[in-house]
Amino acid sequence: MYDLEKSNSSVAKLHLKMTVSGVNLVKRKTGRGMSRKENTPVIFLKIKEYIRTKNILALQEYLKTVTPEDVNVKLPRSGNSPLHEACIEKEELLLNTLLKVQGIDVNLKNEDENTPLHYFCAKWTSPDYLTSFQLFIKQGANVDSLNSNGETPIFKAIFNPSIRALLMEALIEKGAKLNHSTHKGEGLLHYAVRLNRADLVRLILQNRPSLDLNIAGETPEKLAVSMNGSQSIQKYLQQISELFKWLDDNDLEELKGIFVKSEITLDLLPDITDDLLKQMGVDKVGTRLKILKACEKEKEAGKYSSAKAGPSQKDEISTDLIGGLENEFQGAGEGILDGNSFEYLKHLGTGAAGDVYKGLYNGNIVAIKVLSVKSAEKEVDEFKKEFEIFRAVRHNNVVKFIGVSMKPRLCMVMEYCGRGSLYHNMKDPAVEISWSRAIGFCKETCQGLKALHGNNPVILHRDLKSLNLLVSQDWRIKLADFGLSRFATAENLETMKQMRGTYQYLDPEVYNGGTFAPASDIYSTTVIFWEIVQRVLTGTYWQPYAEFKNLHYDFQIIIQSAKEHLRPTLSPGCPKSFEELIRKGWAPLQVDRPSLDEIVCKLEAIEEEYKNNQQEWDGLRN
């Protein structure tokens, strides 16, 4: 995850920096004409009255009488149309009402040549943005309209403090061009680098795989280095640059987009197979053979390897940030390790605050979580909180904590679970998951969660999902990733009211203003139960809510689950006892969900039912 709060707070500074560096951003001219009744067209007075009274019926009645000239009139000084003002005021009902008026011109430009869609992309903050956006498109909004700085709406969306990624994806889906440069020579990718947002860099490159130069002759990678940007952005751009060169050298440049979208980097070349290329969408047999031949050359040369060296020994987190941690960890009286004794064997993945490696410590295989050298105070604080959670809980179904090291890098060492996450096991068609194993997974998840909830004070996980359940070599479930977990204490009360976690698994009562509670973790666990049961019944993995093709974004899912009580679809062949358990577990209200003891008791009954009806249950599987 990225520190959006920190990113948002620095947007003003970034605007200033970009202006100084030659990227002059347009400032909106305020609609001061609205304060002078003698110069203000009637429709703006009606809008002002609506904003004051919220009487939409009166406004609708008035709009039935207007002509296209009335609804497309502009304010004298700013040149804003009624649509511009509705976007600026962020009035959803007003905007949607105007967008339905016959003859409305959604492409009118103001004095700065911004269209209403420019302002919508810059200022709209509601996750319920899609209805308004689709109305813009239905009315013929030009997603590539230029303002006086040469910026299209997507250049405004990238600065939106709340829903920038959602808006950018929506614009891209509607054909927004990503190869455009502003009058100052800056491309969208350079904007993303300046914002220090690796997620946006990935989004842009996945849809337009090109590393253009800006007017100063800087590649995005060079710009990231010159701005001392995040290590993840620099590393990712370096990987993309190397990948593009390899594809160019092998006359495969037309496949750049496919390779970027499939997240293929050079270290994965030795692992590419014909089946993988088919899954990636490489349909031509000749092209697949050409790729496999090129990959085989690299494999024989031993040039690229999936193993990754350990983290840099020379880079350390600021001593200002970790100064107090060493005393705190030493005061814990246990688990302080010598980081120089670790051997890093393989890079397993990159998370919000750093990297995870498979490693060796005292002759044992372990997992080593290394905090990024660029981590801010927030990441260090969450690292500390995760350490506190790990120290408080010892259980066979919770990942075992081994210790921390402060030097040469801030690391946390845990037991290594050789089979990876439950999510990846369910996604792998080669992994057999029987009813017996599935019921065991469910029971062990509950036992691990009971260890958290049974602690004094209670520990709430707050991010339970199949990706955060690890599977040991002997097929035992282990709860992991406690970065968002918190002790349920009075001092954490405000934190418990904030939405955290993955929206497909998030308790809808929290979205509706409630507080995280043990029942919130039970809701998340129930969604995992659904994933497991669905995998057993169909033999394939189903992402929660994937069957609802109209839900493209996570925010849509949490809104539908909270407001409309939408839930993942249970297969017709689901055993009645499992169906009843799942429906109770994801009940809309926390008070209606069963306790962990009740769930475990029900699972034991389900297990007994399966043993007595094994042939019938196995017959339900595809």
PDB file of C-alpha atoms in Angstrom, residues 243-253:
ATOM      1  CA  LEU A 243      12.588  -5.753 -20.443  1.00  0.00           C
ATOM      2  CA  PHE A 244      11.894  -3.384 -23.355  1.00  0.00           C
ATOM      3  CA  LYS A 245      15.521  -3.588 -24.488  1.00  0.00           C
ATOM      4  CA  TRP A 246      15.376  -7.402 -24.411  1.00  0.00           C
ATOM      5  CA  LEU A 247      12.148  -7.412 -26.443  1.00  0.00           C
ATOM      6  CA  ASP A 248      13.631  -4.925 -28.940  1.00  0.00           C
ATOM      7  CA  ASP A 249      16.818  -7.008 -29.283  1.00  0.00           C
ATOM      8  CA  ASN A 250      14.725 -10.086 -30.061  1.00  0.00           C
ATOM      9  CA  ASP A 251      12.348  -8.315 -32.499  1.00  0.00           C
ATOM     10  CA  LEU A 252       9.455  -8.768 -30.094  1.00  0.00           C
ATOM     11  CA  GLU A 253       8.712  -5.087 -29.464  1.00  0.00           C
TER      12      GLU A 253
END
